[in-house]
Amino acid sequence: MQFMNHQPTKKKLRLGDQTALEQDRLSNLPETLIYHILSLLETNDAIQTCVLSKTWQYHWTNIHSLYFDFGKFRRLGIAGTDHRVLFREFVLNVLIRRKPFNLHKLKFYCRGSIHTSLVRRVFNYANSHGLEHLETDIVKKFPARDLKTLKLGIGHGTDFSPNLFGFATLTNLHICGVKLPAKGDLFSGLLNLGNLSLIDCSVSIVVEFTISAPCLVNLTFSAFSYIGKKMFRDSKLVISAPKLKLLNLSMEHQLVYIL
Amino acid sequence: MASSSSSSSTQVKKITLKAADGKHFEVEEPVAMEMETVKSFFVGNEDAMKDMVVPLLNVSSEHMPAILDFYRNHSEFRKRTPPPPAEEVKAFNEAFLENKSDEQLMEMIMAANFLNTKELLNFLTEAAANRIKNKSVEYVRAFFGIENDFTPEEEARIRAENEWAFDGLDED
């Protein structure tokens, strides 16, 4: 990730030499900060800190965010094991053992091969733990109750047609690589939406594609395409957003402003 | 913050901060007010501004210049329209962390926690997480300065009990 490039200089960490000095360094770090740092890790890395010491054995159960990626499991090829089974067991174990605080953020990447029942279990858990920020590659019934941010990164032009009307609290929506439904005005139910990004999305033949959102402040729209080429010239993008301040468009398009 | 813009043509008000080791730092008021701890020091006490020295008990003077630099740059980023390109922010952040040892990073996390500035704290804890991810158990112990108080048998038992968390995962 972004801050990794200074790592090489630190790689050879002193194990023996400085231990006395270091002994106290982090025992001073308040536990809440330790929990916060663990919450930023992929959940499997956070859990593995249980072997560090007796005090650390249960630290991970206080994490405020979860990060599951099936891709991480799939990579390893143990002969005769179904990685979907391992992943399922892992995820369910985490949900059972984690302390039942509210869930701040969930990253849940299934890479197209996870059973619906597991997705439902995770989303139900998220809904009942007040989830605020979700990043995922699954289009299902989202845990919408307290959701503020939804980042959907799917790719391959998957159909996207969920009902977005339950998302009363949603302020940030970021959609990447999906095929949007041809009926316009998909976002009008998002009364609190302030930031909307549509990256690399497509829509099948429509004459007008409408984005209307009463509270929208930032709109990013890039690499948008129409399926059905001959319509391209006549297609219009209509943006109705009275509070819009920043419009980031990268496409060649006719625009109709309704302000 | 409403205070800064009107007075910018006259002299910018300065606040004196005293680091843990006694060294003084004169800081422009808006920058000082980025720190909730400093801000709360003055709440309901506006007359005191001029000559009051704010003691920052948990912040060593070694880290003060870097921390103040972070506030100055990030508050400028926040005010700018359109917002600065992601690369510019990233470049500043990377330069900020460059040559910072794990010890220094930890000390700054404690400082940011004491100063109660969310933005700096989030940034530094994210950096700490990046330094330990995908690292070996020994590396992470050294990073946090943890003494292993498990016997080899106990450690093996904990691993076995949590087998589900170690199964099927790359350890790199």
mmCIF file with all atom_site columns, N, CA and C in Angstrom, chain B residues 119-168:
data_model
loop_
_atom_site.group_PDB
_atom_site.id
_atom_site.type_symbol
_atom_site.label_atom_id
_atom_site.label_alt_id
_atom_site.label_comp_id
_atom_site.label_asym_id
_atom_site.label_entity_id
_atom_site.label_seq_id
_atom_site.pdbx_PDB_ins_code
_atom_site.Cartn_x
_atom_site.Cartn_y
_atom_site.Cartn_z
_atom_site.occupancy
_atom_site.B_iso_or_equiv
_atom_site.pdbx_formal_charge
_atom_site.auth_seq_id
_atom_site.auth_comp_id
_atom_site.auth_asym_id
_atom_site.auth_atom_id
_atom_site.pdbx_PDB_model_num
ATOM 1   N N  . GLU B 1 119 ? -7.190 13.599  12.698 1.00 0.00 ? 119 GLU B N  1
ATOM 2   C CA . GLU B 1 119 ? -6.594 13.413  11.374 1.00 0.00 ? 119 GLU B CA 1
ATOM 3   C C  . GLU B 1 119 ? -5.173 12.858  11.475 1.00 0.00 ? 119 GLU B C  1
ATOM 4   N N  . LEU B 1 120 ? -4.372 13.467  12.347 1.00 0.00 ? 120 LEU B N  1
ATOM 5   C CA . LEU B 1 120 ? -2.993 13.007  12.538 1.00 0.00 ? 120 LEU B CA 1
ATOM 6   C C  . LEU B 1 120 ? -2.970 11.609  13.126 1.00 0.00 ? 120 LEU B C  1
ATOM 7   N N  . LEU B 1 121 ? -3.829 11.363  14.084 1.00 0.00 ? 121 LEU B N  1
ATOM 8   C CA . LEU B 1 121 ? -3.866 10.051  14.729 1.00 0.00 ? 121 LEU B CA 1
ATOM 9   C C  . LEU B 1 121 ? -4.257 8.965   13.733 1.00 0.00 ? 121 LEU B C  1
ATOM 10  N N  . ASN B 1 122 ? -5.269 9.235   12.925 1.00 0.00 ? 122 ASN B N  1
ATOM 11  C CA . ASN B 1 122 ? -5.673 8.264   11.914 1.00 0.00 ? 122 ASN B CA 1
ATOM 12  C C  . ASN B 1 122 ? -4.550 7.974   10.936 1.00 0.00 ? 122 ASN B C  1
ATOM 13  N N  . PHE B 1 123 ? -3.889 9.035   10.542 1.00 0.00 ? 123 PHE B N  1
ATOM 14  C CA . PHE B 1 123 ? -2.798 8.883   9.589  1.00 0.00 ? 123 PHE B CA 1
ATOM 15  C C  . PHE B 1 123 ? -1.668 8.030   10.169 1.00 0.00 ? 123 PHE B C  1
ATOM 16  N N  . LEU B 1 124 ? -1.294 8.307   11.411 1.00 0.00 ? 124 LEU B N  1
ATOM 17  C CA . LEU B 1 124 ? -0.162 7.597   12.021 1.00 0.00 ? 124 LEU B CA 1
ATOM 18  C C  . LEU B 1 124 ? -0.496 6.146   12.359 1.00 0.00 ? 124 LEU B C  1
ATOM 19  N N  . THR B 1 125 ? -1.726 5.893   12.815 1.00 0.00 ? 125 THR B N  1
ATOM 20  C CA . THR B 1 125 ? -2.092 4.509   13.133 1.00 0.00 ? 125 THR B CA 1
ATOM 21  C C  . THR B 1 125 ? -2.179 3.677   11.846 1.00 0.00 ? 125 THR B C  1
ATOM 22  N N  . GLU B 1 126 ? -2.645 4.307   10.784 1.00 0.00 ? 126 GLU B N  1
ATOM 23  C CA . GLU B 1 126 ? -2.662 3.642   9.478  1.00 0.00 ? 126 GLU B CA 1
ATOM 24  C C  . GLU B 1 126 ? -1.228 3.263   9.068  1.00 0.00 ? 126 GLU B C  1
ATOM 25  N N  . ALA B 1 127 ? -0.303 4.194   9.306  1.00 0.00 ? 127 ALA B N  1
ATOM 26  C CA . ALA B 1 127 ? 1.100  3.922   8.979  1.00 0.00 ? 127 ALA B CA 1
ATOM 27  C C  . ALA B 1 127 ? 1.635  2.766   9.812  1.00 0.00 ? 127 ALA B C  1
ATOM 28  N N  . ALA B 1 128 ? 1.257  2.726   11.094 1.00 0.00 ? 128 ALA B N  1
ATOM 29  C CA . ALA B 1 128 ? 1.696  1.625   11.961 1.00 0.00 ? 128 ALA B CA 1
ATOM 30  C C  . ALA B 1 128 ? 1.145  0.305   11.440 1.00 0.00 ? 128 ALA B C  1
ATOM 31  N N  . ALA B 1 129 ? -0.133 0.288   11.072 1.00 0.00 ? 129 ALA B N  1
ATOM 32  C CA . ALA B 1 129 ? -0.756 -0.932  10.536 1.00 0.00 ? 129 ALA B CA 1
ATOM 33  C C  . ALA B 1 129 ? -0.029 -1.389  9.273  1.00 0.00 ? 129 ALA B C  1
ATOM 34  N N  . ASN B 1 130 ? 0.334  -0.426  8.430  1.00 0.00 ? 130 ASN B N  1
ATOM 35  C CA . ASN B 1 130 ? 1.044  -0.786  7.203  1.00 0.00 ? 130 ASN B CA 1
ATOM 36  C C  . ASN B 1 130 ? 2.415  -1.386  7.477  1.00 0.00 ? 130 ASN B C  1
ATOM 37  N N  . ARG B 1 131 ? 3.024  -0.949  8.580  1.00 0.00 ? 131 ARG B N  1
ATOM 38  C CA . ARG B 1 131 ? 4.350  -1.490  8.881  1.00 0.00 ? 131 ARG B CA 1
ATOM 39  C C  . ARG B 1 131 ? 4.300  -2.918  9.410  1.00 0.00 ? 131 ARG B C  1
ATOM 40  N N  . ILE B 1 132 ? 3.181  -3.327  10.006 1.00 0.00 ? 132 ILE B N  1
ATOM 41  C CA . ILE B 1 132 ? 3.158  -4.681  10.579 1.00 0.00 ? 132 ILE B CA 1
ATOM 42  C C  . ILE B 1 132 ? 2.386  -5.689  9.740  1.00 0.00 ? 132 ILE B C  1
ATOM 43  N N  . LYS B 1 133 ? 1.694  -5.229  8.703  1.00 0.00 ? 133 LYS B N  1
ATOM 44  C CA . LYS B 1 133 ? 0.877  -6.209  7.983  1.00 0.00 ? 133 LYS B CA 1
ATOM 45  C C  . LYS B 1 133 ? 1.754  -7.188  7.204  1.00 0.00 ? 133 LYS B C  1
ATOM 46  N N  . ASN B 1 134 ? 1.313  -8.431  7.189  1.00 0.00 ? 134 ASN B N  1
ATOM 47  C CA . ASN B 1 134 ? 2.045  -9.523  6.545  1.00 0.00 ? 134 ASN B CA 1
ATOM 48  C C  . ASN B 1 134 ? 3.424  -9.762  7.125  1.00 0.00 ? 134 ASN B C  1
ATOM 49  N N  . LYS B 1 135 ? 3.638  -9.349  8.366  1.00 0.00 ? 135 LYS B N  1
ATOM 50  C CA . LYS B 1 135 ? 4.955  -9.575  8.973  1.00 0.00 ? 135 LYS B CA 1
ATOM 51  C C  . LYS B 1 135 ? 4.901  -10.780 9.913  1.00 0.00 ? 135 LYS B C  1
ATOM 52  N N  . SER B 1 136 ? 6.070  -11.318 10.178 1.00 0.00 ? 136 SER B N  1
ATOM 53  C CA . SER B 1 136 ? 6.143  -12.490 11.049 1.00 0.00 ? 136 SER B CA 1
ATOM 54  C C  . SER B 1 136 ? 5.814  -12.108 12.493 1.00 0.00 ? 136 SER B C  1
ATOM 55  N N  . VAL B 1 137 ? 5.498  -13.135 13.279 1.00 0.00 ? 137 VAL B N  1
ATOM 56  C CA . VAL B 1 137 ? 5.188  -12.931 14.698 1.00 0.00 ? 137 VAL B CA 1
ATOM 57  C C  . VAL B 1 137 ? 6.350  -12.210 15.402 1.00 0.00 ? 137 VAL B C  1
ATOM 58  N N  . GLU B 1 138 ? 7.574  -12.618 15.103 1.00 0.00 ? 138 GLU B N  1
ATOM 59  C CA . GLU B 1 138 ? 8.742  -12.011 15.747 1.00 0.00 ? 138 GLU B CA 1
ATOM 60  C C  . GLU B 1 138 ? 8.850  -10.532 15.385 1.00 0.00 ? 138 GLU B C  1
ATOM 61  N N  . TYR B 1 139 ? 8.582  -10.230 14.128 1.00 0.00 ? 139 TYR B N  1
ATOM 62  C CA . TYR B 1 139 ? 8.660  -8.844  13.681 1.00 0.00 ? 139 TYR B CA 1
ATOM 63  C C  . TYR B 1 139 ? 7.653  -7.984  14.444 1.00 0.00 ? 139 TYR B C  1
ATOM 64  N N  . VAL B 1 140 ? 6.440  -8.481  14.550 1.00 0.00 ? 140 VAL B N  1
ATOM 65  C CA . VAL B 1 140 ? 5.389  -7.700  15.200 1.00 0.00 ? 140 VAL B CA 1
ATOM 66  C C  . VAL B 1 140 ? 5.676  -7.541  16.694 1.00 0.00 ? 140 VAL B C  1
ATOM 67  N N  . ARG B 1 141 ? 6.215  -8.605  17.310 1.00 0.00 ? 141 ARG B N  1
ATOM 68  C CA . ARG B 1 141 ? 6.614  -8.490  18.720 1.00 0.00 ? 141 ARG B CA 1
ATOM 69  C C  . ARG B 1 141 ? 7.640  -7.389  18.893 1.00 0.00 ? 141 ARG B C  1
ATOM 70  N N  . ALA B 1 142 ? 8.634  -7.374  18.015 1.00 0.00 ? 142 ALA B N  1
ATOM 71  C CA . ALA B 1 142 ? 9.684  -6.356  18.109 1.00 0.00 ? 142 ALA B CA 1
ATOM 72  C C  . ALA B 1 142 ? 9.093  -4.966  17.875 1.00 0.00 ? 142 ALA B C  1
ATOM 73  N N  . PHE B 1 143 ? 8.199  -4.874  16.921 1.00 0.00 ? 143 PHE B N  1
ATOM 74  C CA . PHE B 1 143 ? 7.592  -3.581  16.583 1.00 0.00 ? 143 PHE B CA 1
ATOM 75  C C  . PHE B 1 143 ? 6.863  -2.983  17.780 1.00 0.00 ? 143 PHE B C  1
ATOM 76  N N  . PHE B 1 144 ? 6.076  -3.812  18.452 1.00 0.00 ? 144 PHE B N  1
ATOM 77  C CA . PHE B 1 144 ? 5.316  -3.307  19.588 1.00 0.00 ? 144 PHE B CA 1
ATOM 78  C C  . PHE B 1 144 ? 6.086  -3.406  20.903 1.00 0.00 ? 144 PHE B C  1
ATOM 79  N N  . GLY B 1 145 ? 7.291  -3.966  20.845 1.00 0.00 ? 145 GLY B N  1
ATOM 80  C CA . GLY B 1 145 ? 8.066  -4.128  22.070 1.00 0.00 ? 145 GLY B CA 1
ATOM 81  C C  . GLY B 1 145 ? 7.393  -5.063  23.056 1.00 0.00 ? 145 GLY B C  1
ATOM 82  N N  . ILE B 1 146 ? 6.899  -6.181  22.532 1.00 0.00 ? 146 ILE B N  1
ATOM 83  C CA . ILE B 1 146 ? 6.187  -7.139  23.378 1.00 0.00 ? 146 ILE B CA 1
ATOM 84  C C  . ILE B 1 146 ? 7.141  -8.241  23.809 1.00 0.00 ? 146 ILE B C  1
ATOM 85  N N  . GLU B 1 147 ? 7.088  -8.578  25.089 1.00 0.00 ? 147 GLU B N  1
ATOM 86  C CA . GLU B 1 147 ? 7.872  -9.709  25.562 1.00 0.00 ? 147 GLU B CA 1
ATOM 87  C C  . GLU B 1 147 ? 7.000  -10.955 25.467 1.00 0.00 ? 147 GLU B C  1
ATOM 88  N N  . ASN B 1 148 ? 7.530  -11.979 24.837 1.00 0.00 ? 148 ASN B N  1
ATOM 89  C CA . ASN B 1 148 ? 6.767  -13.216 24.715 1.00 0.00 ? 148 ASN B CA 1
ATOM 90  C C  . ASN B 1 148 ? 6.757  -13.938 26.051 1.00 0.00 ? 148 ASN B C  1
ATOM 91  N N  . ASP B 1 149 ? 5.620  -13.984 26.719 1.00 0.00 ? 149 ASP B N  1
ATOM 92  C CA . ASP B 1 149 ? 5.562  -14.664 28.009 1.00 0.00 ? 149 ASP B CA 1
ATOM 93  C C  . ASP B 1 149 ? 4.905  -16.043 27.913 1.00 0.00 ? 149 ASP B C  1
ATOM 94  N N  . PHE B 1 150 ? 4.770  -16.545 26.688 1.00 0.00 ? 150 PHE B N  1
ATOM 95  C CA . PHE B 1 150 ? 4.290  -17.912 26.500 1.00 0.00 ? 150 PHE B CA 1
ATOM 96  C C  . PHE B 1 150 ? 5.478  -18.877 26.539 1.00 0.00 ? 150 PHE B C  1
ATOM 97  N N  . THR B 1 151 ? 5.295  -20.040 27.136 1.00 0.00 ? 151 THR B N  1
ATOM 98  C CA . THR B 1 151 ? 6.270  -21.111 26.922 1.00 0.00 ? 151 THR B CA 1
ATOM 99  C C  . THR B 1 151 ? 6.010  -21.659 25.522 1.00 0.00 ? 151 THR B C  1
ATOM 100 N N  . PRO B 1 152 ? 7.006  -22.337 24.924 1.00 0.00 ? 152 PRO B N  1
ATOM 101 C CA . PRO B 1 152 ? 6.773  -22.888 23.572 1.00 0.00 ? 152 PRO B CA 1
ATOM 102 C C  . PRO B 1 152 ? 5.525  -23.766 23.529 1.00 0.00 ? 152 PRO B C  1
ATOM 103 N N  . GLU B 1 153 ? 5.284  -24.503 24.612 1.00 0.00 ? 153 GLU B N  1
ATOM 104 C CA . GLU B 1 153 ? 4.108  -25.387 24.659 1.00 0.00 ? 153 GLU B CA 1
ATOM 105 C C  . GLU B 1 153 ? 2.818  -24.562 24.636 1.00 0.00 ? 153 GLU B C  1
ATOM 106 N N  . GLU B 1 154 ? 2.818  -23.495 25.437 1.00 0.00 ? 154 GLU B N  1
ATOM 107 C CA . GLU B 1 154 ? 1.629  -22.642 25.484 1.00 0.00 ? 154 GLU B CA 1
ATOM 108 C C  . GLU B 1 154 ? 1.364  -22.003 24.115 1.00 0.00 ? 154 GLU B C  1
ATOM 109 N N  . GLU B 1 155 ? 2.431  -21.511 23.493 1.00 0.00 ? 155 GLU B N  1
ATOM 110 C CA . GLU B 1 155 ? 2.262  -20.869 22.193 1.00 0.00 ? 155 GLU B CA 1
ATOM 111 C C  . GLU B 1 155 ? 1.695  -21.863 21.182 1.00 0.00 ? 155 GLU B C  1
ATOM 112 N N  . ALA B 1 156 ? 2.203  -23.095 21.230 1.00 0.00 ? 156 ALA B N  1
ATOM 113 C CA . ALA B 1 156 ? 1.698  -24.135 20.327 1.00 0.00 ? 156 ALA B CA 1
ATOM 114 C C  . ALA B 1 156 ? 0.216  -24.403 20.589 1.00 0.00 ? 156 ALA B C  1
ATOM 115 N N  . ARG B 1 157 ? -0.138 -24.375 21.876 1.00 0.00 ? 157 ARG B N  1
ATOM 116 C CA . ARG B 1 157 ? -1.546 -24.630 22.233 1.00 0.00 ? 157 ARG B CA 1
ATOM 117 C C  . ARG B 1 157 ? -2.460 -23.511 21.714 1.00 0.00 ? 157 ARG B C  1
ATOM 118 N N  . ILE B 1 158 ? -2.013 -22.253 21.881 1.00 0.00 ? 158 ILE B N  1
ATOM 119 C CA . ILE B 1 158 ? -2.806 -21.118 21.393 1.00 0.00 ? 158 ILE B CA 1
ATOM 120 C C  . ILE B 1 158 ? -2.985 -21.211 19.871 1.00 0.00 ? 158 ILE B C  1
ATOM 121 N N  . ARG B 1 159 ? -1.896 -21.554 19.212 1.00 0.00 ? 159 ARG B N  1
ATOM 122 C CA . ARG B 1 159 ? -1.981 -21.727 17.760 1.00 0.00 ? 159 ARG B CA 1
ATOM 123 C C  . ARG B 1 159 ? -2.986 -22.800 17.388 1.00 0.00 ? 159 ARG B C  1
ATOM 124 N N  . ALA B 1 160 ? -2.928 -23.930 18.135 1.00 0.00 ? 160 ALA B N  1
ATOM 125 C CA . ALA B 1 160 ? -3.834 -25.044 17.837 1.00 0.00 ? 160 ALA B CA 1
ATOM 126 C C  . ALA B 1 160 ? -5.288 -24.635 18.084 1.00 0.00 ? 160 ALA B C  1
ATOM 127 N N  . GLU B 1 161 ? -5.508 -23.915 19.196 1.00 0.00 ? 161 GLU B N  1
ATOM 128 C CA . GLU B 1 161 ? -6.873 -23.475 19.519 1.00 0.00 ? 161 GLU B CA 1
ATOM 129 C C  . GLU B 1 161 ? -7.425 -22.525 18.460 1.00 0.00 ? 161 GLU B C  1
ATOM 130 N N  . ASN B 1 162 ? -6.528 -21.767 17.857 1.00 0.00 ? 162 ASN B N  1
ATOM 131 C CA . ASN B 1 162 ? -6.962 -20.796 16.859 1.00 0.00 ? 162 ASN B CA 1
ATOM 132 C C  . ASN B 1 162 ? -6.616 -21.245 15.442 1.00 0.00 ? 162 ASN B C  1
ATOM 133 N N  . GLU B 1 163 ? -6.559 -22.539 15.282 1.00 0.00 ? 163 GLU B N  1
ATOM 134 C CA . GLU B 1 163 ? -6.169 -23.106 14.000 1.00 0.00 ? 163 GLU B CA 1
ATOM 135 C C  . GLU B 1 163 ? -6.990 -22.521 12.851 1.00 0.00 ? 163 GLU B C  1
ATOM 136 N N  . TRP B 1 164 ? -8.269 -22.306 13.120 1.00 0.00 ? 164 TRP B N  1
ATOM 137 C CA . TRP B 1 164 ? -9.170 -21.772 12.094 1.00 0.00 ? 164 TRP B CA 1
ATOM 138 C C  . TRP B 1 164 ? -8.681 -20.431 11.550 1.00 0.00 ? 164 TRP B C  1
ATOM 139 N N  . ALA B 1 165 ? -7.918 -19.700 12.368 1.00 0.00 ? 165 ALA B N  1
ATOM 140 C CA . ALA B 1 165 ? -7.447 -18.392 11.917 1.00 0.00 ? 165 ALA B CA 1
ATOM 141 C C  . ALA B 1 165 ? -6.141 -18.489 11.134 1.00 0.00 ? 165 ALA B C  1
ATOM 142 N N  . PHE B 1 166 ? -5.436 -19.588 11.288 1.00 0.00 ? 166 PHE B N  1
ATOM 143 C CA . PHE B 1 166 ? -4.160 -19.755 10.596 1.00 0.00 ? 166 PHE B CA 1
ATOM 144 C C  . PHE B 1 166 ? -4.294 -20.632 9.357  1.00 0.00 ? 166 PHE B C  1
ATOM 145 N N  . ASP B 1 167 ? -5.377 -21.418 9.311  1.00 0.00 ? 167 ASP B N  1
ATOM 146 C CA . ASP B 1 167 ? -5.619 -22.332 8.206  1.00 0.00 ? 167 ASP B CA 1
ATOM 147 C C  . ASP B 1 167 ? -5.750 -21.628 6.877  1.00 0.00 ? 167 ASP B C  1
ATOM 148 N N  . GLY B 1 168 ? -5.197 -22.257 5.872  1.00 0.00 ? 168 GLY B N  1
ATOM 149 C CA . GLY B 1 168 ? -5.464 -21.818 4.513  1.00 0.00 ? 168 GLY B CA 1
ATOM 150 C C  . GLY B 1 168 ? -4.949 -20.439 4.183  1.00 0.00 ? 168 GLY B C  1
#
